[in-house]
């Protein structure tokens, strides 16, 4: 009898435990499937209103996280803005295709899909953002046409913190693919960015006034910078990125505007540049409006495959000559390390370090550089150093030019 009483007591305790666990509130997010909320996957209907309404419901929901789900299918989407702050964490899962209007004039803002003032945002999925940029690219002539139309970036983030993007693809943007402004603590992983090599101004990832950014395991092939790092950006780590076609990983251009801020704390490692016009690139305007510092950069374990300008510092940047000249660049570059950089250059000038005469580059370290010339014209690769203080060690191809 004592045994039966003990067994009965144990059974009761087990049942009470199971009931308690079952009664606990779950942390599963509420799922907002866009089809169930009125979105149509016919590739024609503009779903901007449906997506905006879904966002409002998901963003204001209290008592748990929200998940907006875009299933497989093609959802035409006009320009939309998703604005916080939200009452919870939101995950935006895109497994289908979001299709931008082909006519650029049908997007009124400078960004097709824009997220603002949000914390703890997750964008994930195996889907595609199709910018339908082909019709827009011939209109991208603002350097010579003051009446050129404003073209939209594909996706923008402003004042978005503690967030991440994972897995999605951006295809054929009208202008840049992803733009980040005043974004902090943001991770980007397993993203694919694709546009033709001759599509103008289609930067892959563009950052300004951002901090604590991590980019990894990402492939970028586009018509402009694979990654552009602009004024006020600090503490960025870029690893395991394939870049090509494109204009490389660029810091700048810098110095053109008065309100610019320092750029520091950049690590670029385990990168492959394949068929790009540039690889490692820092560019500042010759006639600077601002006096800023570019410092604490490390480039390490980088392969160049038939790259036009594998390593370049250009402190007389002028994309569309002639440019107004009012003196040397006032951007100070210092504390720059380049380690284990190897591969091939299509130009003989493989290492081109031309710094400001007024603000020479300081503390530049080259270690184990091995870049051979594989261009049409023969001869070994060469290096040029101007207004630069630094050191070199290990294997040096081309022959180092630092004093």
Short mmCIF file of C-alpha atoms in Angstrom, two decimals:
data_model
loop_
_atom_site.label_atom_id
_atom_site.label_comp_id
_atom_site.label_asym_id
_atom_site.label_seq_id
_atom_site.Cartn_x
_atom_site.Cartn_y
_atom_site.Cartn_z
CA UNK A 1 0.00 0.00 0.00
CA UNK A 2 2.85 2.35 0.80
CA UNK A 3 4.27 1.69 -2.63
CA UNK A 4 0.93 2.41 -4.28
CA UNK A 5 0.58 5.65 -2.32
CA UNK A 6 4.04 6.75 -3.37
CA UNK A 7 3.37 5.89 -7.01
CA UNK A 8 0.06 7.76 -6.91
CA UNK A 9 1.75 10.80 -5.40
CA UNK A 10 4.48 10.75 -8.07
CA UNK A 11 1.84 10.49 -10.81
CA UNK A 12 -0.06 13.45 -9.39
CA UNK A 13 3.10 15.54 -9.23
CA UNK A 14 3.90 14.65 -12.84
CA UNK A 15 0.43 15.61 -13.97
CA UNK A 16 0.65 18.90 -12.08
CA UNK A 17 4.02 19.64 -13.71
CA UNK A 18 2.66 18.89 -17.19
CA UNK A 19 -0.36 21.11 -16.56
CA UNK A 20 1.85 23.94 -15.33
CA UNK A 21 4.08 23.74 -18.40
CA UNK A 22 1.06 23.63 -20.71
CA UNK A 23 -0.42 26.70 -19.06
CA UNK A 24 2.71 28.81 -19.50
CA UNK A 25 2.48 31.49 -22.20
CA UNK A 26 4.48 30.54 -25.32
CA UNK A 27 7.08 32.80 -26.85
CA UNK A 28 6.10 31.91 -30.38
CA UNK A 29 5.53 35.02 -32.48
CA UNK A 30 2.20 35.73 -34.10
CA UNK A 31 2.52 35.07 -37.83
CA UNK A 32 1.10 37.59 -40.30
CA UNK A 33 0.97 35.76 -43.64
CA UNK A 34 0.64 38.54 -46.21
CA UNK A 35 -1.72 36.46 -48.38
CA UNK A 36 -4.16 36.06 -45.53
CA UNK A 37 -4.14 39.81 -45.05
CA UNK A 38 -5.02 40.70 -48.63
CA UNK A 39 -1.73 40.61 -50.58
CA UNK A 40 -1.91 39.04 -54.04
CA UNK A 41 0.95 37.08 -55.62
CA UNK A 42 0.00 37.78 -59.23
CA UNK A 43 3.01 39.96 -60.08
CA UNK A 44 0.69 42.83 -61.08
CA UNK A 45 -1.40 44.07 -58.15
CA UNK A 46 0.31 46.75 -56.11
CA UNK A 47 0.46 45.33 -52.59
CA UNK A 48 1.85 48.47 -50.94
CA UNK A 49 -1.35 49.19 -48.99
CA UNK A 50 -1.73 45.59 -47.82
CA UNK A 51 1.91 45.43 -46.67
CA UNK A 52 1.61 48.76 -44.87
CA UNK A 53 -1.51 47.62 -43.02
CA UNK A 54 0.15 44.33 -42.08
CA UNK A 55 3.16 46.22 -40.74
CA UNK A 56 0.97 48.43 -38.57
CA UNK A 57 -0.76 45.40 -37.06
CA UNK A 58 2.50 43.55 -36.46
CA UNK A 59 4.35 46.59 -35.12
CA UNK A 60 1.69 47.64 -32.61
CA UNK A 61 0.87 44.15 -31.36
CA UNK A 62 1.55 43.77 -27.64
CA UNK A 63 2.21 40.66 -25.64
CA UNK A 64 4.67 38.90 -27.94
CA UNK A 65 6.83 39.10 -31.03
CA UNK A 66 5.51 39.33 -34.58
CA UNK A 67 6.50 37.58 -37.80
CA UNK A 68 5.51 38.93 -41.20
CA UNK A 69 5.67 36.09 -43.71
CA UNK A 70 5.91 36.50 -47.48
CA UNK A 71 5.37 33.02 -49.00
CA UNK A 72 6.56 31.86 -52.40
CA UNK A 73 5.06 33.80 -55.28
CA UNK A 74 5.65 37.17 -56.93
CA UNK A 75 4.28 40.17 -55.07
CA UNK A 76 4.33 43.47 -56.93
CA UNK A 77 5.09 46.22 -54.45
CA UNK A 78 5.11 49.98 -54.86
CA UNK A 79 7.23 52.18 -52.62
CA UNK A 80 6.65 51.43 -48.91
CA UNK A 81 7.90 52.70 -45.56
CA UNK A 82 7.88 50.60 -42.42
CA UNK A 83 8.25 52.94 -39.44
CA UNK A 84 8.69 52.20 -35.74
CA UNK A 85 9.17 52.19 -32.91
CA UNK A 86 7.38 48.88 -32.48
CA UNK A 87 5.99 47.27 -29.36
CA UNK A 88 7.90 44.03 -30.00
CA UNK A 89 10.55 42.32 -32.07
CA UNK A 90 9.58 41.84 -35.71
CA UNK A 91 10.91 39.20 -38.06
CA UNK A 92 10.23 39.85 -41.75
CA UNK A 93 10.56 36.50 -43.54
CA UNK A 94 10.69 36.76 -47.33
CA UNK A 95 10.48 33.44 -49.19
CA UNK A 96 8.78 34.88 -52.28
CA UNK A 97 9.79 37.62 -54.72
CA UNK A 98 9.06 41.27 -54.07
CA UNK A 99 8.83 43.00 -57.45
CA UNK A 100 9.49 46.73 -57.79
CA UNK A 101 7.71 48.87 -60.39
CA UNK A 102 9.69 48.79 -63.63
CA UNK A 103 9.04 52.50 -64.23
CA UNK A 104 11.26 54.43 -61.78
CA UNK A 105 8.76 57.30 -61.64
CA UNK A 106 6.30 55.00 -59.90
CA UNK A 107 8.43 55.06 -56.74
CA UNK A 108 8.04 58.52 -55.20
CA UNK A 109 10.72 58.28 -52.49
CA UNK A 110 14.45 57.72 -52.74
CA UNK A 111 14.09 54.16 -51.39
CA UNK A 112 11.75 51.42 -52.58
CA UNK A 113 11.46 49.55 -49.24
CA UNK A 114 12.44 51.66 -46.25
CA UNK A 115 12.73 50.74 -42.56
CA UNK A 116 13.04 53.57 -39.99
CA UNK A 117 13.25 53.95 -36.22
CA UNK A 118 13.15 50.25 -35.35
CA UNK A 119 15.02 48.08 -32.86
CA UNK A 120 15.38 44.28 -32.99
CA UNK A 121 14.38 43.82 -36.62
CA UNK A 122 15.17 40.56 -38.40
CA UNK A 123 14.92 40.21 -42.18
CA UNK A 124 15.42 36.65 -43.39
CA UNK A 125 14.32 34.06 -45.90
CA UNK A 126 15.24 32.56 -49.24
CA UNK A 127 13.38 35.17 -51.29
CA UNK A 128 14.37 37.91 -53.71
CA UNK A 129 14.06 41.68 -53.90
CA UNK A 130 13.77 42.34 -57.64
CA UNK A 131 14.43 46.02 -58.29
CA UNK A 132 13.75 45.76 -62.06
CA UNK A 133 16.51 48.26 -62.67
CA UNK A 134 17.11 47.69 -66.38
CA UNK A 135 14.70 50.45 -67.43
CA UNK A 136 16.32 52.90 -64.98
CA UNK A 137 20.01 52.45 -65.76
CA UNK A 138 20.03 54.54 -68.98
CA UNK A 139 18.52 57.43 -66.95
CA UNK A 140 21.41 57.43 -64.46
CA UNK A 141 23.33 60.35 -65.96
CA UNK A 142 23.18 62.93 -63.15
CA UNK A 143 26.88 63.78 -63.51
CA UNK A 144 26.05 65.47 -66.82
CA UNK A 145 22.28 66.00 -66.64
CA UNK A 146 20.98 68.28 -63.84
CA UNK A 147 17.41 67.24 -64.66
CA UNK A 148 18.00 63.52 -64.24
CA UNK A 149 15.23 61.61 -62.43
CA UNK A 150 15.67 60.47 -58.85
CA UNK A 151 16.19 56.72 -58.77
CA UNK A 152 15.33 54.60 -55.75
CA UNK A 153 17.60 52.41 -53.66
CA UNK A 154 16.16 48.92 -53.18
CA UNK A 155 16.10 48.73 -49.38
CA UNK A 156 17.04 51.31 -46.77
CA UNK A 157 17.60 51.34 -43.03
CA UNK A 158 17.69 54.55 -40.99
CA UNK A 159 17.95 54.62 -37.21
CA UNK A 160 17.61 50.83 -37.05
CA UNK A 161 19.55 49.15 -34.23
CA UNK A 162 20.32 45.68 -32.89
CA UNK A 163 19.06 44.07 -36.07
CA UNK A 164 20.14 41.70 -38.83
CA UNK A 165 19.62 40.50 -42.40
CA UNK A 166 20.12 36.88 -43.34
CA UNK A 167 19.74 34.84 -46.51
CA UNK A 168 17.88 37.08 -48.96
CA UNK A 169 18.86 38.08 -52.50
CA UNK A 170 18.79 41.55 -54.05
CA UNK A 171 18.56 41.61 -57.83
CA UNK A 172 18.97 44.45 -60.34
CA UNK A 173 18.53 47.51 -58.17
CA UNK A 174 17.71 50.83 -59.82
CA UNK A 175 20.39 52.58 -57.73
CA UNK A 176 22.11 50.98 -54.76
CA UNK A 177 20.86 47.72 -53.26
CA UNK A 178 21.06 48.33 -49.49
CA UNK A 179 21.57 51.71 -47.81
CA UNK A 180 22.31 52.14 -44.09
CA UNK A 181 22.20 55.48 -42.27
CA UNK A 182 22.71 55.89 -38.52
CA UNK A 183 22.43 52.14 -38.00
CA UNK A 184 24.18 50.51 -35.03
CA UNK A 185 24.83 46.89 -34.05
CA UNK A 186 23.71 45.32 -37.31
CA UNK A 187 24.67 41.90 -38.80
CA UNK A 188 24.51 40.93 -42.46
CA UNK A 189 25.07 37.26 -43.34
CA UNK A 190 24.53 34.94 -46.33
CA UNK A 191 23.18 37.71 -48.53
CA UNK A 192 23.47 37.67 -52.35
CA UNK A 193 23.56 40.92 -54.31
CA UNK A 194 23.48 40.82 -58.11
CA UNK A 195 23.43 43.35 -60.95
CA UNK A 196 25.37 43.61 -64.23
CA UNK A 197 28.88 45.01 -64.06
CA UNK A 198 27.88 47.95 -66.26
CA UNK A 199 24.79 48.97 -64.25
CA UNK A 200 25.59 52.48 -62.95
CA UNK A 201 25.66 53.39 -59.24
CA UNK A 202 24.31 50.05 -58.09
CA UNK A 203 26.38 49.87 -54.89
CA UNK A 204 25.86 46.66 -52.96
CA UNK A 205 26.02 47.79 -49.32
CA UNK A 206 26.39 51.46 -48.43
CA UNK A 207 27.01 52.82 -44.91
CA UNK A 208 27.06 56.30 -43.43
CA UNK A 209 27.23 57.29 -39.74
CA UNK A 210 26.96 53.63 -38.70
CA UNK A 211 28.76 51.60 -36.03
CA UNK A 212 29.34 48.00 -34.97
CA UNK A 213 28.52 46.43 -38.32
CA UNK A 214 29.34 42.80 -39.17
CA UNK A 215 29.19 41.48 -42.74
CA UNK A 216 30.01 37.83 -43.48
CA UNK A 217 29.50 34.98 -45.96
CA UNK A 218 28.06 37.28 -48.59
CA UNK A 219 28.40 37.44 -52.38
CA UNK A 220 28.22 40.80 -54.15
CA UNK A 221 28.42 41.32 -57.90
CA UNK A 222 27.29 44.71 -59.13
CA UNK A 223 28.07 47.83 -61.17
CA UNK A 224 29.60 49.99 -58.43
CA UNK A 225 31.21 49.48 -55.03
CA UNK A 226 30.52 46.08 -53.54
CA UNK A 227 30.69 47.81 -50.16
CA UNK A 228 30.92 51.59 -49.70
CA UNK A 229 31.98 52.93 -46.30
CA UNK A 230 31.21 56.61 -45.88
CA UNK A 231 31.53 59.40 -43.32
CA UNK A 232 31.06 58.66 -39.62
CA UNK A 233 31.24 54.87 -39.87
CA UNK A 234 33.15 53.05 -37.10
CA UNK A 235 33.86 49.52 -35.90
CA UNK A 236 33.06 47.46 -38.97
CA UNK A 237 34.09 43.83 -39.56
CA UNK A 238 33.88 42.36 -43.07
CA UNK A 239 34.78 38.70 -43.63
CA UNK A 240 34.29 35.90 -46.16
CA UNK A 241 32.88 38.14 -48.88
CA UNK A 242 33.16 37.47 -52.62
CA UNK A 243 33.17 40.70 -54.62
CA UNK A 244 32.89 40.81 -58.40
CA UNK A 245 32.03 42.35 -60.70
CA UNK A 246 32.15 45.77 -59.09
CA UNK A 247 34.44 48.50 -57.81
CA UNK A 248 35.76 46.71 -54.75
CA UNK A 249 35.41 47.58 -51.08
CA UNK A 250 35.72 51.35 -50.92
CA UNK A 251 36.20 53.79 -48.09
CA UNK A 252 34.81 57.05 -49.42
CA UNK A 253 34.62 59.15 -51.20
CA UNK A 254 35.39 61.41 -48.23
CA UNK A 255 36.06 65.07 -47.62
CA UNK A 256 33.61 66.66 -50.01
CA UNK A 257 31.11 67.97 -47.43
CA UNK A 258 31.66 70.05 -44.28
CA UNK A 259 29.58 67.91 -41.91
CA UNK A 260 31.60 64.72 -42.42
CA UNK A 261 32.98 62.72 -39.47
CA UNK A 262 35.92 60.39 -38.86
CA UNK A 263 35.99 56.82 -40.14
CA UNK A 264 37.84 54.31 -37.97
CA UNK A 265 38.03 50.71 -36.85
CA UNK A 266 37.67 48.72 -40.10
CA UNK A 267 38.69 45.04 -40.46
CA UNK A 268 38.49 43.38 -43.88
CA UNK A 269 39.58 39.72 -43.97
CA UNK A 270 39.23 36.55 -46.01
CA UNK A 271 37.93 38.33 -49.11
CA UNK A 272 38.02 37.38 -52.81
CA UNK A 273 37.94 40.13 -55.44
CA UNK A 274 37.23 38.59 -58.86
CA UNK A 275 37.31 40.72 -62.00
CA UNK A 276 36.66 43.99 -60.17
CA UNK A 277 37.94 47.37 -61.30
CA UNK A 278 39.35 47.94 -57.81
CA UNK A 279 40.06 45.86 -54.72
CA UNK A 280 41.12 47.69 -51.55
CA UNK A 281 40.26 51.33 -52.16
CA UNK A 282 40.35 54.56 -50.15
CA UNK A 283 39.26 57.70 -51.99
CA UNK A 284 39.16 61.32 -50.82
CA UNK A 285 38.44 64.54 -52.68
CA UNK A 286 41.41 66.71 -53.51
CA UNK A 287 39.65 69.92 -52.53
CA UNK A 288 38.32 68.96 -49.10
CA UNK A 289 35.53 70.79 -47.31
CA UNK A 290 36.18 68.80 -44.11
CA UNK A 291 39.21 67.81 -42.08
CA UNK A 292 38.65 64.27 -40.84
CA UNK A 293 40.64 61.24 -39.73
CA UNK A 294 40.65 57.79 -41.36
CA UNK A 295 42.39 55.34 -39.04
CA UNK A 296 42.85 51.85 -37.63
CA UNK A 297 42.22 49.76 -40.73
CA UNK A 298 43.32 46.12 -41.16
CA UNK A 299 43.13 44.25 -44.48
CA UNK A 300 44.18 40.60 -44.20
CA UNK A 301 44.09 37.35 -46.24
CA UNK A 302 42.75 38.84 -49.45
CA UNK A 303 42.85 37.28 -52.91
CA UNK A 304 42.85 39.35 -56.10
CA UNK A 305 41.80 37.61 -59.34
CA UNK A 306 42.41 39.82 -62.38
CA UNK A 307 41.68 43.06 -60.53
CA UNK A 308 42.32 46.41 -62.23
CA UNK A 309 43.64 48.31 -59.20
CA UNK A 310 44.23 45.80 -56.39
CA UNK A 311 45.42 48.30 -53.76
CA UNK A 312 44.74 52.00 -54.21
CA UNK A 313 44.73 55.13 -52.07
CA UNK A 314 43.51 58.04 -54.17
CA UNK A 315 43.55 61.40 -52.38
CA UNK A 316 42.89 63.30 -55.59
CA UNK A 317 39.58 61.64 -56.30
CA UNK A 318 37.75 63.11 -59.28
CA UNK A 319 35.14 60.77 -60.80
CA UNK A 320 33.99 63.13 -63.57
CA UNK A 321 36.77 65.50 -64.69
CA UNK A 322 37.37 68.34 -64.63
CA UNK A 323 37.05 68.86 -60.87
CA UNK A 324 37.56 72.12 -59.01
CA UNK A 325 40.98 72.23 -57.33
CA UNK A 326 41.49 74.29 -54.19
CA UNK A 327 44.45 72.51 -52.67
CA UNK A 328 45.36 69.14 -51.23
CA UNK A 329 43.00 66.75 -49.43
CA UNK A 330 42.56 67.44 -45.72
CA UNK A 331 41.64 63.85 -44.92
CA UNK A 332 44.31 62.27 -42.73
CA UNK A 333 44.89 58.53 -43.29
CA UNK A 334 46.87 56.67 -40.63
CA UNK A 335 47.37 53.33 -38.89
CA UNK A 336 46.71 51.14 -41.92
CA UNK A 337 47.82 47.48 -42.07
CA UNK A 338 47.76 45.28 -45.19
CA UNK A 339 48.70 41.61 -44.64
CA UNK A 340 48.85 38.56 -46.93
CA UNK A 341 47.36 40.07 -50.05
CA UNK A 342 47.97 38.01 -53.17
CA UNK A 343 46.79 37.28 -56.70
CA UNK A 344 46.79 38.99 -60.09
CA UNK A 345 46.38 42.50 -61.46
CA UNK A 346 45.27 43.42 -64.97
CA UNK A 347 47.28 46.67 -64.69
CA UNK A 348 51.01 46.86 -64.15
CA UNK A 349 50.48 49.35 -61.34
CA UNK A 350 49.22 46.94 -58.68
CA UNK A 351 49.95 49.00 -55.56
CA UNK A 352 49.06 52.68 -55.95
CA UNK A 353 49.41 54.70 -52.75
CA UNK A 354 49.03 58.41 -53.49
CA UNK A 355 48.40 60.35 -50.31
CA UNK A 356 47.83 64.02 -49.59
CA UNK A 357 50.81 66.34 -49.75
CA UNK A 358 49.38 68.45 -46.93
CA UNK A 359 48.32 65.46 -44.79
CA UNK A 360 50.65 62.54 -45.65
CA UNK A 361 49.56 59.01 -44.75
CA UNK A 362 51.09 57.81 -41.48
CA UNK A 363 52.02 54.41 -40.09
CA UNK A 364 51.15 52.29 -43.11
CA UNK A 365 52.36 48.68 -42.79
CA UNK A 366 52.66 46.26 -45.71
CA UNK A 367 53.28 42.58 -45.00
CA UNK A 368 53.51 39.69 -47.50
CA UNK A 369 52.14 41.32 -50.61
CA UNK A 370 52.30 39.12 -53.73
CA UNK A 371 50.36 40.55 -56.68
CA UNK A 372 51.57 39.61 -60.16
CA UNK A 373 50.77 41.42 -63.38
CA UNK A 374 48.61 39.40 -65.80
CA UNK A 375 47.58 42.16 -68.18
CA UNK A 376 47.78 42.39 -71.97
CA UNK A 377 50.98 44.39 -71.86
CA UNK A 378 53.88 42.45 -70.40
CA UNK A 379 56.22 43.22 -67.58
CA UNK A 380 56.20 42.79 -63.82
CA UNK A 381 53.79 44.55 -61.51
CA UNK A 382 54.85 47.89 -60.05
CA UNK A 383 54.13 50.08 -57.03
CA UNK A 384 53.92 53.83 -56.46
CA UNK A 385 54.11 55.61 -53.09
CA UNK A 386 53.60 59.35 -52.66
CA UNK A 387 53.47 61.32 -49.41
CA UNK A 388 53.37 58.23 -47.23
CA UNK A 389 55.25 57.08 -44.14
CA UNK A 390 55.35 53.39 -43.33
CA UNK A 391 57.17 50.07 -43.49
CA UNK A 392 57.19 46.79 -45.38
CA UNK A 393 58.26 43.24 -44.52
CA UNK A 394 58.01 39.73 -45.91
CA UNK A 395 57.55 38.95 -49.57
CA UNK A 396 56.93 42.04 -51.70
CA UNK A 397 55.61 41.72 -55.24
CA UNK A 398 55.66 44.32 -56.64
CA UNK A 399 58.83 45.66 -55.12
CA UNK A 400 57.86 47.88 -52.20
CA UNK A 401 58.13 51.64 -52.54
CA UNK A 402 57.98 52.70 -48.89
CA UNK A 403 61.07 54.38 -47.50
#
